[in-house]
mmCIF file of C-alpha atoms in Angstrom:
data_model
loop_
_atom_site.group_PDB
_atom_site.id
_atom_site.type_symbol
_atom_site.label_atom_id
_atom_site.label_comp_id
_atom_site.label_asym_id
_atom_site.label_seq_id
_atom_site.Cartn_x
_atom_site.Cartn_y
_atom_site.Cartn_z
ATOM 1 C CA UNK A 12 4.270 -10.378 6.501
ATOM 2 C CA UNK A 13 6.312 -9.127 3.595
ATOM 3 C CA UNK A 14 4.796 -9.239 0.121
ATOM 4 C CA UNK A 15 7.245 -10.534 -2.481
ATOM 5 C CA UNK A 16 4.908 -10.930 -5.469
ATOM 6 C CA UNK A 17 1.289 -10.721 -6.581
ATOM 7 C CA UNK A 18 -0.282 -12.790 -9.351
ATOM 8 C CA UNK A 19 -3.697 -12.297 -10.890
ATOM 9 C CA UNK A 20 -5.838 -15.391 -11.352
ATOM 10 C CA UNK A 21 -9.108 -14.214 -12.914
ATOM 11 C CA UNK A 22 -10.816 -12.076 -10.285
ATOM 12 C CA UNK A 23 -8.456 -13.146 -7.494
ATOM 13 C CA UNK A 24 -5.036 -11.761 -6.605
ATOM 14 C CA UNK A 25 -2.773 -14.304 -4.944
ATOM 15 C CA UNK A 26 -0.232 -12.666 -2.608
ATOM 16 C CA UNK A 27 3.082 -14.495 -2.066
ATOM 17 C CA UNK A 28 5.941 -14.186 0.427
ATOM 18 C CA UNK A 29 9.680 -14.440 -0.330
ATOM 19 C CA UNK A 30 9.569 -18.248 -0.221
ATOM 20 C CA UNK A 31 6.786 -18.429 -2.814
ATOM 21 C CA UNK A 32 4.054 -19.359 -0.312
ATOM 22 C CA UNK A 33 0.589 -17.872 -0.662
ATOM 23 C CA UNK A 34 -0.029 -15.560 2.284
ATOM 24 C CA UNK A 35 -3.328 -14.052 1.175
ATOM 25 C CA UNK A 36 -5.965 -13.494 -1.484
ATOM 26 C CA UNK A 37 -7.669 -10.317 -2.680
ATOM 27 C CA UNK A 38 -10.982 -10.409 -4.569
ATOM 28 C CA UNK A 39 -11.196 -7.867 -7.386
ATOM 29 C CA UNK A 40 -13.462 -7.261 -10.371
ATOM 30 C CA UNK A 41 -12.487 -7.739 -13.997
ATOM 31 C CA UNK A 42 -12.276 -3.921 -14.473
ATOM 32 C CA UNK A 43 -9.871 -3.399 -11.529
ATOM 33 C CA UNK A 44 -6.215 -2.716 -12.299
ATOM 34 C CA UNK A 45 -3.285 -3.773 -10.115
ATOM 35 C CA UNK A 46 -1.026 -0.723 -9.862
ATOM 36 C CA UNK A 47 1.756 -2.453 -7.925
ATOM 37 C CA UNK A 48 2.850 -3.536 -4.479
ATOM 38 C CA UNK A 49 5.367 -2.811 -1.767
ATOM 39 C CA UNK A 50 6.570 -5.061 1.047
ATOM 40 C CA UNK A 51 3.327 -4.463 2.976
ATOM 41 C CA UNK A 52 0.710 -3.045 0.557
ATOM 42 C CA UNK A 53 -1.015 -3.987 -2.715
ATOM 43 C CA UNK A 54 -2.472 -1.034 -4.676
ATOM 44 C CA UNK A 55 -5.546 -1.619 -6.852
ATOM 45 C CA UNK A 56 -7.327 0.995 -9.001
ATOM 46 C CA UNK A 57 -11.094 0.602 -8.916
ATOM 47 C CA UNK A 58 -12.810 3.273 -10.975
ATOM 48 C CA UNK A 59 -11.613 6.673 -9.777
ATOM 49 C CA UNK A 60 -10.179 5.381 -6.461
ATOM 50 C CA UNK A 61 -7.010 3.556 -5.449
ATOM 51 C CA UNK A 62 -7.407 0.960 -2.687
ATOM 52 C CA UNK A 63 -4.544 -0.214 -0.471
ATOM 53 C CA UNK A 64 -4.695 -3.809 0.804
ATOM 54 C CA UNK A 65 -2.517 -5.628 3.313
ATOM 55 C CA UNK A 66 -1.068 -9.101 2.668
ATOM 56 C CA UNK A 67 -4.215 -10.804 4.016
ATOM 57 C CA UNK A 68 -6.540 -8.891 1.675
ATOM 58 C CA UNK A 69 -7.894 -6.377 4.195
ATOM 59 C CA UNK A 70 -8.378 -2.783 3.024
ATOM 60 C CA UNK A 71 -5.931 -0.423 4.714
ATOM 61 C CA UNK A 72 -7.353 2.690 3.071
ATOM 62 C CA UNK A 73 -8.272 4.361 -0.199
ATOM 63 C CA UNK A 74 -7.787 7.664 -1.977
ATOM 64 C CA UNK A 75 -9.107 9.361 -5.110
ATOM 65 C CA UNK A 76 -7.055 8.976 -8.265
#
């Protein structure tokens, strides 16, 4: 599924497709920062690590900052 946009709603990120339908949710903490997204990945900074999530909210991987 292609990610068209991501919107933060408190401690939840709602992930939307091109038609504006919600295709997934990602739970984050209030200190986490959304760095951006591509068509298939949402990047979130959590402390000194960057986590990569798919459209369904599953972690694809992480790396140090």
